[in-house]
Amino acid sequence: MPRGLMTTPTSVLLRATPLPSLLAWAGLAHAQGVPAPAVPDAAKSLAFAHAQVVDAPEVPDAIKVQPGEKVLLRARASGVQIYVCGTGTDGKPQWTLKAPQADLLDDQGAVIGHHSAGPSWQHRDGSTVNGKATAHVDAPDRDSIPWLLIAATSHSGRGVLASITSVQRINTHGGQPPAPSGCTSSGTGRRVREARVPYRADYYFYVAGAN
């Protein structure tokens, strides 16, 4: 190295470079066939979250979010609603929802997370949001589960779902419990029968005061 010529370590350049420039630099390097700089995980998460911002859907008033809340992420769910057969308050056998179990997909069909009991949603970046349904409306298709408004109750992790305030479940297809005639009462010492009903839905995740 010529005397007097100073260089800046790559790690310092990466920390100091704005995210758009850093991503552009990586793309240019790839196009020229030279090694691309490693984009920090935090930058990847920010870029992914930004790319998922979409317009809020048109929904019935009963399941609209609070003024000021904005969509941060939309995910399409594909999975099952799991029901167990038990005994209702009237003493008759009935199906009761045990849990949803579904993959969360982006617009290209890639798995970006999972939906499970709670209800709970976990993103592939490790962040999780749990919630409680606060309102519902019947789906246009009576054979499909209702559309929901869900208020966030707790979070974990530091990724995309860490600041979610509300979730909407809309555009549902399927998922309703089987006919009551297919339910077998658990009874003493008898194994509870379980049914796994396929369903699809769109989930919209909102944050308060997002730009």
mmCIF file of N, CA, C and O in Angstrom, residues 23-125:
data_model
loop_
_atom_site.group_PDB
_atom_site.id
_atom_site.type_symbol
_atom_site.label_atom_id
_atom_site.label_comp_id
_atom_site.label_asym_id
_atom_site.label_seq_id
_atom_site.Cartn_x
_atom_site.Cartn_y
_atom_site.Cartn_z
ATOM 1 N N LEU A 23 -28.032 -1.636 -0.429
ATOM 2 C CA LEU A 23 -28.677 -2.653 -1.248
ATOM 3 C C LEU A 23 -28.321 -2.470 -2.720
ATOM 4 O O LEU A 23 -28.124 -3.436 -3.457
ATOM 5 N N ALA A 24 -28.255 -1.209 -3.176
ATOM 6 C CA ALA A 24 -27.880 -0.947 -4.565
ATOM 7 C C ALA A 24 -26.454 -1.403 -4.828
ATOM 8 O O ALA A 24 -26.139 -1.961 -5.881
ATOM 9 N N TRP A 25 -25.549 -1.160 -3.873
ATOM 10 C CA TRP A 25 -24.154 -1.574 -3.987
ATOM 11 C C TRP A 25 -24.070 -3.090 -4.146
ATOM 12 O O TRP A 25 -23.341 -3.613 -4.989
ATOM 13 N N ALA A 26 -24.869 -3.806 -3.339
ATOM 14 C CA ALA A 26 -24.865 -5.268 -3.416
ATOM 15 C C ALA A 26 -25.325 -5.735 -4.787
ATOM 16 O O ALA A 26 -24.763 -6.659 -5.378
ATOM 17 N N GLY A 27 -26.389 -5.103 -5.324
ATOM 18 C CA GLY A 27 -26.895 -5.498 -6.633
ATOM 19 C C GLY A 27 -25.901 -5.213 -7.733
ATOM 20 O O GLY A 27 -25.715 -6.009 -8.657
ATOM 21 N N LEU A 28 -25.214 -4.062 -7.685
ATOM 22 C CA LEU A 28 -24.227 -3.710 -8.692
ATOM 23 C C LEU A 28 -23.062 -4.681 -8.667
ATOM 24 O O LEU A 28 -22.567 -5.123 -9.705
ATOM 25 N N ALA A 29 -22.624 -5.039 -7.477
ATOM 26 C CA ALA A 29 -21.513 -5.974 -7.358
ATOM 27 C C ALA A 29 -21.865 -7.309 -7.983
ATOM 28 O O ALA A 29 -21.064 -7.931 -8.678
ATOM 29 N N HIS A 30 -23.102 -7.757 -7.750
ATOM 30 C CA HIS A 30 -23.538 -9.033 -8.321
ATOM 31 C C HIS A 30 -23.538 -8.972 -9.844
ATOM 32 O O HIS A 30 -23.106 -9.892 -10.528
ATOM 33 N N ALA A 31 -24.037 -7.846 -10.397
ATOM 34 C CA ALA A 31 -24.121 -7.703 -11.850
ATOM 35 C C ALA A 31 -22.738 -7.693 -12.488
ATOM 36 O O ALA A 31 -22.555 -8.139 -13.621
ATOM 37 N N GLN A 32 -21.722 -7.186 -11.780
ATOM 38 C CA GLN A 32 -20.376 -7.098 -12.326
ATOM 39 C C GLN A 32 -19.549 -8.343 -12.050
ATOM 40 O O GLN A 32 -18.390 -8.425 -12.433
ATOM 41 N N GLY A 33 -20.137 -9.316 -11.362
ATOM 42 C CA GLY A 33 -19.437 -10.567 -11.118
ATOM 43 C C GLY A 33 -18.379 -10.490 -10.050
ATOM 44 O O GLY A 33 -17.440 -11.286 -10.039
ATOM 45 N N VAL A 34 -18.496 -9.530 -9.132
ATOM 46 C CA VAL A 34 -17.538 -9.428 -8.032
ATOM 47 C C VAL A 34 -18.266 -9.709 -6.739
ATOM 48 O O VAL A 34 -19.491 -9.595 -6.662
ATOM 49 N N PRO A 35 -17.552 -10.091 -5.678
ATOM 50 C CA PRO A 35 -18.211 -10.408 -4.411
ATOM 51 C C PRO A 35 -19.019 -9.231 -3.885
ATOM 52 O O PRO A 35 -18.549 -8.096 -3.874
ATOM 53 N N ALA A 36 -20.251 -9.498 -3.460
ATOM 54 C CA ALA A 36 -21.107 -8.447 -2.916
ATOM 55 C C ALA A 36 -20.861 -8.300 -1.428
ATOM 56 O O ALA A 36 -20.498 -9.260 -0.754
ATOM 57 N N PRO A 37 -21.046 -7.090 -0.887
ATOM 58 C CA PRO A 37 -20.877 -6.909 0.553
ATOM 59 C C PRO A 37 -21.979 -7.621 1.305
ATOM 60 O O PRO A 37 -23.093 -7.764 0.811
ATOM 61 N N ALA A 38 -21.676 -8.086 2.493
ATOM 62 C CA ALA A 38 -22.682 -8.751 3.314
ATOM 63 C C ALA A 38 -23.621 -7.703 3.895
ATOM 64 O O ALA A 38 -23.188 -6.765 4.555
ATOM 65 N N VAL A 39 -24.927 -7.844 3.614
ATOM 66 C CA VAL A 39 -25.913 -6.914 4.154
ATOM 67 C C VAL A 39 -26.278 -7.368 5.555
ATOM 68 O O VAL A 39 -26.666 -8.519 5.752
ATOM 69 N N PRO A 40 -26.138 -6.518 6.565
ATOM 70 C CA PRO A 40 -26.454 -6.915 7.938
ATOM 71 C C PRO A 40 -27.882 -7.423 8.060
ATOM 72 O O PRO A 40 -28.776 -6.987 7.341
ATOM 73 N N ASP A 41 -28.107 -8.363 8.997
ATOM 74 C CA ASP A 41 -29.441 -8.929 9.187
ATOM 75 C C ASP A 41 -30.472 -7.855 9.493
ATOM 76 O O ASP A 41 -31.615 -7.930 9.049
ATOM 77 N N ALA A 42 -30.099 -6.851 10.281
ATOM 78 C CA ALA A 42 -31.047 -5.789 10.626
ATOM 79 C C ALA A 42 -31.502 -5.049 9.381
ATOM 80 O O ALA A 42 -32.672 -4.691 9.242
ATOM 81 N N ALA A 43 -30.575 -4.828 8.444
ATOM 82 C CA ALA A 43 -30.931 -4.144 7.206
ATOM 83 C C ALA A 43 -31.873 -4.996 6.375
ATOM 84 O O ALA A 43 -32.808 -4.497 5.754
ATOM 85 N N LYS A 44 -31.632 -6.310 6.354
ATOM 86 C CA LYS A 44 -32.523 -7.202 5.614
ATOM 87 C C LYS A 44 -33.931 -7.145 6.181
ATOM 88 O O LYS A 44 -34.915 -7.116 5.445
ATOM 89 N N SER A 45 -34.051 -7.144 7.507
ATOM 90 C CA SER A 45 -35.366 -7.102 8.140
ATOM 91 C C SER A 45 -36.089 -5.808 7.805
ATOM 92 O O SER A 45 -37.284 -5.801 7.519
ATOM 93 N N LEU A 46 -35.356 -4.684 7.832
ATOM 94 C CA LEU A 46 -35.972 -3.403 7.516
ATOM 95 C C LEU A 46 -36.440 -3.370 6.070
ATOM 96 O O LEU A 46 -37.536 -2.901 5.770
ATOM 97 N N ALA A 47 -35.619 -3.876 5.166
ATOM 98 C CA ALA A 47 -35.989 -3.880 3.757
ATOM 99 C C ALA A 47 -37.206 -4.760 3.532
ATOM 100 O O ALA A 47 -38.115 -4.409 2.779
ATOM 101 N N PHE A 48 -37.256 -5.914 4.186
ATOM 102 C CA PHE A 48 -38.390 -6.822 4.023
ATOM 103 C C PHE A 48 -39.667 -6.182 4.547
ATOM 104 O O PHE A 48 -40.711 -6.217 3.903
ATOM 105 N N ALA A 49 -39.593 -5.581 5.736
ATOM 106 C CA ALA A 49 -40.780 -4.960 6.318
ATOM 107 C C ALA A 49 -41.302 -3.846 5.421
ATOM 108 O O ALA A 49 -42.504 -3.721 5.199
ATOM 109 N N HIS A 50 -40.391 -3.035 4.886
ATOM 110 C CA HIS A 50 -40.807 -1.934 4.024
ATOM 111 C C HIS A 50 -41.480 -2.456 2.760
ATOM 112 O O HIS A 50 -42.476 -1.906 2.298
ATOM 113 N N ALA A 51 -40.959 -3.546 2.208
ATOM 114 C CA ALA A 51 -41.495 -4.082 0.961
ATOM 115 C C ALA A 51 -42.897 -4.640 1.131
ATOM 116 O O ALA A 51 -43.630 -4.787 0.170
ATOM 117 N N GLN A 52 -43.295 -4.972 2.371
ATOM 118 C CA GLN A 52 -44.585 -5.589 2.601
ATOM 119 C C GLN A 52 -45.700 -4.585 2.898
ATOM 120 O O GLN A 52 -46.835 -4.976 3.095
ATOM 121 N N VAL A 53 -45.400 -3.299 2.965
ATOM 122 C CA VAL A 53 -46.434 -2.310 3.264
ATOM 123 C C VAL A 53 -47.438 -2.263 2.119
ATOM 124 O O VAL A 53 -47.064 -2.091 0.959
ATOM 125 N N VAL A 54 -48.726 -2.429 2.433
ATOM 126 C CA VAL A 54 -49.785 -2.438 1.424
ATOM 127 C C VAL A 54 -50.952 -1.600 1.920
ATOM 128 O O VAL A 54 -51.021 -1.217 3.085
ATOM 129 N N ASP A 55 -51.891 -1.318 1.018
ATOM 130 C CA ASP A 55 -53.072 -0.549 1.388
ATOM 131 C C ASP A 55 -54.004 -1.385 2.261
ATOM 132 O O ASP A 55 -54.077 -2.609 2.134
ATOM 133 N N ALA A 56 -54.747 -0.701 3.120
ATOM 134 C CA ALA A 56 -55.732 -1.385 3.959
ATOM 135 C C ALA A 56 -56.894 -1.866 3.094
ATOM 136 O O ALA A 56 -57.303 -1.185 2.155
ATOM 137 N N PRO A 57 -57.443 -3.034 3.393
ATOM 138 C CA PRO A 57 -58.558 -3.558 2.601
ATOM 139 C C PRO A 57 -59.872 -2.888 2.983
ATOM 140 O O PRO A 57 -60.003 -2.305 4.063
ATOM 141 N N GLU A 58 -60.848 -2.978 2.100
ATOM 142 C CA GLU A 58 -62.200 -2.524 2.411
ATOM 143 C C GLU A 58 -62.898 -3.627 3.200
ATOM 144 O O GLU A 58 -63.009 -4.762 2.729
ATOM 145 N N VAL A 59 -63.343 -3.299 4.403
ATOM 146 C CA VAL A 59 -63.989 -4.290 5.267
ATOM 147 C C VAL A 59 -65.222 -3.673 5.918
ATOM 148 O O VAL A 59 -65.355 -2.444 5.979
ATOM 149 N N PRO A 60 -66.134 -4.492 6.441
ATOM 150 C CA PRO A 60 -67.292 -3.962 7.174
ATOM 151 C C PRO A 60 -66.846 -3.127 8.375
ATOM 152 O O PRO A 60 -65.784 -3.362 8.960
ATOM 153 N N ASP A 61 -67.673 -2.151 8.738
ATOM 154 C CA ASP A 61 -67.333 -1.245 9.841
ATOM 155 C C ASP A 61 -67.009 -1.987 11.132
ATOM 156 O O ASP A 61 -66.154 -1.552 11.912
ATOM 157 N N ALA A 62 -67.680 -3.097 11.375
ATOM 158 C CA ALA A 62 -67.520 -3.817 12.643
ATOM 159 C C ALA A 62 -66.099 -4.311 12.871
ATOM 160 O O ALA A 62 -65.680 -4.495 14.020
ATOM 161 N N ILE A 63 -65.341 -4.529 11.799
ATOM 162 C CA ILE A 63 -63.984 -5.058 11.982
ATOM 163 C C ILE A 63 -62.919 -4.089 11.462
ATOM 164 O O ILE A 63 -61.793 -4.492 11.169
ATOM 165 N N LYS A 64 -63.266 -2.808 11.364
ATOM 166 C CA LYS A 64 -62.265 -1.815 10.989
ATOM 167 C C LYS A 64 -61.339 -1.532 12.168
ATOM 168 O O LYS A 64 -61.746 -1.592 13.327
ATOM 169 N N VAL A 65 -60.084 -1.200 11.861
ATOM 170 C CA VAL A 65 -59.117 -0.874 12.906
ATOM 171 C C VAL A 65 -59.311 0.566 13.361
ATOM 172 O O VAL A 65 -60.097 1.321 12.785
ATOM 173 N N GLN A 66 -58.572 0.957 14.389
ATOM 174 C CA GLN A 66 -58.661 2.312 14.919
ATOM 175 C C GLN A 66 -58.050 3.318 13.937
ATOM 176 O O GLN A 66 -57.120 2.985 13.194
ATOM 177 N N PRO A 67 -58.560 4.560 13.928
ATOM 178 C CA PRO A 67 -57.965 5.595 13.073
ATOM 179 C C PRO A 67 -56.474 5.743 13.367
ATOM 180 O O PRO A 67 -56.052 5.721 14.525
ATOM 181 N N GLY A 68 -55.689 5.887 12.326
ATOM 182 C CA GLY A 68 -54.247 6.049 12.496
ATOM 183 C C GLY A 68 -53.457 4.770 12.342
ATOM 184 O O GLY A 68 -52.249 4.812 12.109
ATOM 185 N N GLU A 69 -54.112 3.626 12.468
ATOM 186 C CA GLU A 69 -53.391 2.369 12.282
ATOM 187 C C GLU A 69 -53.180 2.114 10.789
ATOM 188 O O GLU A 69 -54.074 2.359 9.977
ATOM 189 N N LYS A 70 -51.997 1.636 10.441
ATOM 190 C CA LYS A 70 -51.629 1.401 9.051
ATOM 191 C C LYS A 70 -51.158 -0.042 8.863
ATOM 192 O O LYS A 70 -50.581 -0.637 9.766
ATOM 193 N N VAL A 71 -51.394 -0.566 7.663
ATOM 194 C CA VAL A 71 -50.966 -1.932 7.363
ATOM 195 C C VAL A 71 -49.442 -1.989 7.250
ATOM 196 O O VAL A 71 -48.832 -1.214 6.516
ATOM 197 N N LEU A 72 -48.840 -2.908 7.986
ATOM 198 C CA LEU A 72 -47.404 -3.148 7.869
ATOM 199 C C LEU A 72 -47.121 -4.403 7.053
ATOM 200 O O LEU A 72 -46.149 -4.478 6.317
ATOM 201 N N LEU A 73 -48.000 -5.398 7.183
ATOM 202 C CA LEU A 73 -47.739 -6.687 6.543
ATOM 203 C C LEU A 73 -49.048 -7.364 6.173
ATOM 204 O O LEU A 73 -50.019 -7.306 6.930
ATOM 205 N N ARG A 74 -49.067 -7.987 4.997
ATOM 206 C CA ARG A 74 -50.177 -8.853 4.600
ATOM 207 C C ARG A 74 -49.617 -10.247 4.374
ATOM 208 O O ARG A 74 -48.578 -10.408 3.734
ATOM 209 N N ALA A 75 -50.312 -11.246 4.905
ATOM 210 C CA ALA A 75 -49.884 -12.630 4.706
ATOM 211 C C ALA A 75 -51.093 -13.481 4.373
ATOM 212 O O ALA A 75 -52.182 -13.275 4.924
ATOM 213 N N ARG A 76 -50.900 -14.429 3.483
ATOM 214 C CA ARG A 76 -51.965 -15.362 3.125
ATOM 215 C C ARG A 76 -51.727 -16.662 3.886
ATOM 216 O O ARG A 76 -50.636 -17.222 3.830
ATOM 217 N N ALA A 77 -52.762 -17.105 4.590
ATOM 218 C CA ALA A 77 -52.641 -18.313 5.400
ATOM 219 C C ALA A 77 -53.206 -19.508 4.658
ATOM 220 O O ALA A 77 -54.239 -19.415 3.988
ATOM 221 N N SER A 78 -52.531 -20.634 4.792
ATOM 222 C CA SER A 78 -53.003 -21.895 4.230
ATOM 223 C C SER A 78 -52.742 -22.980 5.261
ATOM 224 O O SER A 78 -51.589 -23.211 5.649
ATOM 225 N N GLY A 79 -53.820 -23.616 5.721
ATOM 226 C CA GLY A 79 -53.640 -24.628 6.752
ATOM 227 C C GLY A 79 -54.952 -25.255 7.153
ATOM 228 O O GLY A 79 -55.814 -25.497 6.301
ATOM 229 N N VAL A 80 -55.111 -25.496 8.449
ATOM 230 C CA VAL A 80 -56.319 -26.147 8.954
ATOM 231 C C VAL A 80 -56.806 -25.461 10.221
ATOM 232 O O VAL A 80 -56.034 -24.822 10.946
ATOM 233 N N GLN A 81 -58.105 -25.593 10.459
ATOM 234 C CA GLN A 81 -58.709 -25.269 11.744
ATOM 235 C C GLN A 81 -58.951 -26.618 12.433
ATOM 236 O O GLN A 81 -59.589 -27.512 11.864
ATOM 237 N N ILE A 82 -58.425 -26.765 13.641
ATOM 238 C CA ILE A 82 -58.513 -28.043 14.347
ATOM 239 C C ILE A 82 -59.646 -27.981 15.370
ATOM 240 O O ILE A 82 -59.675 -27.088 16.226
ATOM 241 N N TYR A 83 -60.570 -28.918 15.273
ATOM 242 C CA TYR A 83 -61.711 -28.986 16.185
ATOM 243 C C TYR A 83 -61.671 -30.296 16.965
ATOM 244 O O TYR A 83 -61.199 -31.323 16.461
ATOM 245 N N VAL A 84 -62.171 -30.244 18.199
ATOM 246 C CA VAL A 84 -62.318 -31.453 18.999
ATOM 247 C C VAL A 84 -63.786 -31.619 19.364
ATOM 248 O O VAL A 84 -64.529 -30.639 19.500
ATOM 249 N N CYS A 85 -64.194 -32.854 19.503
ATOM 250 C CA CYS A 85 -65.575 -33.153 19.842
ATOM 251 C C CYS A 85 -65.715 -33.238 21.357
ATOM 252 O O CYS A 85 -64.992 -33.975 22.023
ATOM 253 N N GLY A 86 -66.632 -32.456 21.888
ATOM 254 C CA GLY A 86 -66.887 -32.467 23.318
ATOM 255 C C GLY A 86 -68.375 -32.409 23.585
ATOM 256 O O GLY A 86 -69.189 -32.712 22.709
ATOM 257 N N THR A 87 -68.732 -31.993 24.778
ATOM 258 C CA THR A 87 -70.137 -31.905 25.160
ATOM 259 C C THR A 87 -70.503 -30.459 25.430
ATOM 260 O O THR A 87 -69.817 -29.762 26.188
ATOM 261 N N GLY A 88 -71.573 -29.990 24.795
ATOM 262 C CA GLY A 88 -72.024 -28.625 24.980
ATOM 263 C C GLY A 88 -72.756 -28.441 26.288
ATOM 264 O O GLY A 88 -72.988 -29.396 27.045
ATOM 265 N N THR A 89 -73.139 -27.199 26.576
ATOM 266 C CA THR A 89 -73.863 -26.906 27.818
ATOM 267 C C THR A 89 -75.228 -27.584 27.853
ATOM 268 O O THR A 89 -75.799 -27.776 28.930
ATOM 269 N N ASP A 90 -75.728 -27.955 26.674
ATOM 270 C CA ASP A 90 -77.016 -28.647 26.613
ATOM 271 C C ASP A 90 -76.864 -30.160 26.732
ATOM 272 O O ASP A 90 -77.836 -30.910 26.625
ATOM 273 N N GLY A 91 -75.609 -30.604 26.952
ATOM 274 C CA GLY A 91 -75.366 -32.029 27.109
ATOM 275 C C GLY A 91 -75.196 -32.785 25.809
ATOM 276 O O GLY A 91 -74.938 -33.991 25.822
ATOM 277 N N LYS A 92 -75.300 -32.090 24.691
ATOM 278 C CA LYS A 92 -75.175 -32.746 23.392
ATOM 279 C C LYS A 92 -73.749 -32.602 22.855
ATOM 280 O O LYS A 92 -73.059 -31.629 23.170
ATOM 281 N N PRO A 93 -73.321 -33.563 22.042
ATOM 282 C CA PRO A 93 -71.981 -33.464 21.443
ATOM 283 C C PRO A 93 -71.882 -32.235 20.543
ATOM 284 O O PRO A 93 -72.843 -31.871 19.857
ATOM 285 N N GLN A 94 -70.722 -31.582 20.564
ATOM 286 C CA GLN A 94 -70.505 -30.440 19.676
ATOM 287 C C GLN A 94 -69.016 -30.281 19.401
ATOM 288 O O GLN A 94 -68.170 -30.709 20.187
ATOM 289 N N TRP A 95 -68.721 -29.651 18.263
ATOM 290 C CA TRP A 95 -67.338 -29.372 17.892
ATOM 291 C C TRP A 95 -66.895 -28.058 18.532
ATOM 292 O O TRP A 95 -67.617 -27.068 18.509
ATOM 293 N N THR A 96 -65.686 -28.053 19.081
ATOM 294 C CA THR A 96 -65.101 -26.851 19.677
ATOM 295 C C THR A 96 -63.733 -26.606 19.057
ATOM 296 O O THR A 96 -62.942 -27.546 18.896
ATOM 297 N N LEU A 97 -63.465 -25.342 18.711
ATOM 298 C CA LEU A 97 -62.176 -25.016 18.105
ATOM 299 C C LEU A 97 -61.043 -25.242 19.101
ATOM 300 O O LEU A 97 -61.063 -24.727 20.214
ATOM 301 N N LYS A 98 -60.068 -26.015 18.684
ATOM 302 C CA LYS A 98 -58.878 -26.260 19.497
ATOM 303 C C LYS A 98 -57.772 -25.269 19.140
ATOM 304 O O LYS A 98 -57.180 -24.633 20.009
ATOM 305 N N ALA A 99 -57.499 -25.142 17.838
ATOM 306 C CA ALA A 99 -56.418 -24.254 17.403
ATOM 307 C C ALA A 99 -56.374 -24.175 15.885
ATOM 308 O O ALA A 99 -56.758 -25.127 15.201
ATOM 309 N N PRO A 100 -55.888 -23.055 15.364
ATOM 310 C CA PRO A 100 -55.539 -23.015 13.941
ATOM 311 C C PRO A 100 -54.113 -23.538 13.779
ATOM 312 O O PRO A 100 -53.313 -23.503 14.729
ATOM 313 N N GLN A 101 -53.814 -24.015 12.600
ATOM 314 C CA GLN A 101 -52.450 -24.448 12.286
ATOM 315 C C GLN A 101 -52.229 -24.150 10.807
ATOM 316 O O GLN A 101 -52.786 -24.825 9.938
ATOM 317 N N ALA A 102 -51.450 -23.108 10.532
ATOM 318 C CA ALA A 102 -51.318 -22.666 9.141
ATOM 319 C C ALA A 102 -49.961 -22.038 8.880
ATOM 320 O O ALA A 102 -49.323 -21.486 9.781
ATOM 321 N N ASP A 103 -49.535 -22.136 7.614
ATOM 322 C CA ASP A 103 -48.368 -21.400 7.149
ATOM 323 C C ASP A 103 -48.816 -20.010 6.719
ATOM 324 O O ASP A 103 -49.921 -19.831 6.195
ATOM 325 N N LEU A 104 -47.952 -19.031 6.917
ATOM 326 C CA LEU A 104 -48.182 -17.678 6.423
ATOM 327 C C LEU A 104 -47.310 -17.480 5.192
ATOM 328 O O LEU A 104 -46.096 -17.722 5.235
ATOM 329 N N LEU A 105 -47.924 -17.035 4.100
ATOM 330 C CA LEU A 105 -47.236 -16.927 2.820
ATOM 331 C C LEU A 105 -47.201 -15.485 2.336
ATOM 332 O O LEU A 105 -48.135 -14.713 2.577
ATOM 333 N N ASP A 106 -46.123 -15.123 1.628
ATOM 334 C CA ASP A 106 -46.081 -13.802 1.007
ATOM 335 C C ASP A 106 -46.749 -13.867 -0.363
ATOM 336 O O ASP A 106 -47.297 -14.906 -0.761
ATOM 337 N N ASP A 107 -46.702 -12.769 -1.108
ATOM 338 C CA ASP A 107 -47.400 -12.705 -2.391
ATOM 339 C C ASP A 107 -46.813 -13.658 -3.429
ATOM 340 O O ASP A 107 -47.466 -13.978 -4.422
ATOM 341 N N GLN A 108 -45.578 -14.108 -3.219
ATOM 342 C CA GLN A 108 -44.953 -15.046 -4.147
ATOM 343 C C GLN A 108 -45.138 -16.504 -3.715
ATOM 344 O O GLN A 108 -44.650 -17.418 -4.375
ATOM 345 N N GLY A 109 -45.822 -16.710 -2.588
ATOM 346 C CA GLY A 109 -46.078 -18.062 -2.117
ATOM 347 C C GLY A 109 -45.007 -18.631 -1.212
ATOM 348 O O GLY A 109 -45.081 -19.805 -0.829
ATOM 349 N N ALA A 110 -44.017 -17.828 -0.843
ATOM 350 C CA ALA A 110 -42.965 -18.294 0.063
ATOM 351 C C ALA A 110 -43.454 -18.236 1.505
ATOM 352 O O ALA A 110 -44.171 -17.305 1.892
ATOM 353 N N VAL A 111 -43.068 -19.214 2.305
ATOM 354 C CA VAL A 111 -43.466 -19.253 3.710
ATOM 355 C C VAL A 111 -42.673 -18.206 4.491
ATOM 356 O O VAL A 111 -41.440 -18.207 4.478
ATOM 357 N N ILE A 112 -43.395 -17.300 5.164
ATOM 358 C CA ILE A 112 -42.736 -16.258 5.951
ATOM 359 C C ILE A 112 -43.049 -16.371 7.436
ATOM 360 O O ILE A 112 -42.553 -15.582 8.244
ATOM 361 N N GLY A 113 -43.880 -17.346 7.812
ATOM 362 C CA GLY A 113 -44.209 -17.495 9.217
ATOM 363 C C GLY A 113 -45.257 -18.563 9.438
ATOM 364 O O GLY A 113 -45.600 -19.321 8.517
ATOM 365 N N HIS A 114 -45.778 -18.597 10.670
ATOM 366 C CA HIS A 114 -46.754 -19.620 11.038
ATOM 367 C C HIS A 114 -47.818 -19.027 11.960
ATOM 368 O O HIS A 114 -47.559 -18.073 12.699
ATOM 369 N N HIS A 115 -48.994 -19.623 11.901
ATOM 370 C CA HIS A 115 -50.131 -19.213 12.727
ATOM 371 C C HIS A 115 -50.551 -20.406 13.570
ATOM 372 O O HIS A 115 -50.659 -21.527 13.063
ATOM 373 N N SER A 116 -50.767 -20.168 14.868
ATOM 374 C CA SER A 116 -51.084 -21.273 15.768
ATOM 375 C C SER A 116 -51.997 -20.799 16.891
ATOM 376 O O SER A 116 -52.510 -19.674 16.870
ATOM 377 N N ALA A 117 -52.189 -21.674 17.880
ATOM 378 C CA ALA A 117 -53.099 -21.388 18.988
ATOM 379 C C ALA A 117 -52.688 -20.125 19.717
ATOM 380 O O ALA A 117 -51.513 -19.777 19.803
ATOM 381 N N GLY A 118 -53.669 -19.456 20.271
ATOM 382 C CA GLY A 118 -53.432 -18.224 21.022
ATOM 383 C C GLY A 118 -54.590 -17.241 20.912
ATOM 384 O O GLY A 118 -55.189 -16.902 21.913
ATOM 385 N N PRO A 119 -54.895 -16.725 19.710
ATOM 386 C CA PRO A 119 -54.155 -16.968 18.469
ATOM 387 C C PRO A 119 -52.789 -16.290 18.485
ATOM 388 O O PRO A 119 -52.597 -15.267 19.144
ATOM 389 N N SER A 120 -51.861 -16.885 17.762
ATOM 390 C CA SER A 120 -50.492 -16.389 17.729
ATOM 391 C C SER A 120 -49.957 -16.466 16.306
ATOM 392 O O SER A 120 -50.296 -17.385 15.558
ATOM 393 N N TRP A 121 -49.122 -15.476 15.952
ATOM 394 C CA TRP A 121 -48.473 -15.452 14.649
ATOM 395 C C TRP A 121 -46.974 -15.256 14.865
ATOM 396 O O TRP A 121 -46.559 -14.360 15.607
ATOM 397 N N GLN A 122 -46.174 -16.090 14.224
ATOM 398 C CA GLN A 122 -44.724 -15.970 14.340
ATOM 399 C C GLN A 122 -44.122 -15.748 12.967
ATOM 400 O O GLN A 122 -44.380 -16.512 12.030
ATOM 401 N N HIS A 123 -43.324 -14.684 12.843
ATOM 402 C CA HIS A 123 -42.642 -14.374 11.593
ATOM 403 C C HIS A 123 -41.323 -15.128 11.538
ATOM 404 O O HIS A 123 -40.773 -15.521 12.571
ATOM 405 N N ARG A 124 -40.802 -15.321 10.339
ATOM 406 C CA ARG A 124 -39.544 -16.054 10.197
ATOM 407 C C ARG A 124 -38.360 -15.310 10.812
ATOM 408 O O ARG A 124 -37.299 -15.906 11.036
ATOM 409 N N ASP A 125 -38.519 -14.003 11.096
ATOM 410 C CA ASP A 125 -37.434 -13.267 11.746
ATOM 411 C C ASP A 125 -37.410 -13.493 13.258
ATOM 412 O O ASP A 125 -36.576 -12.938 13.963
#
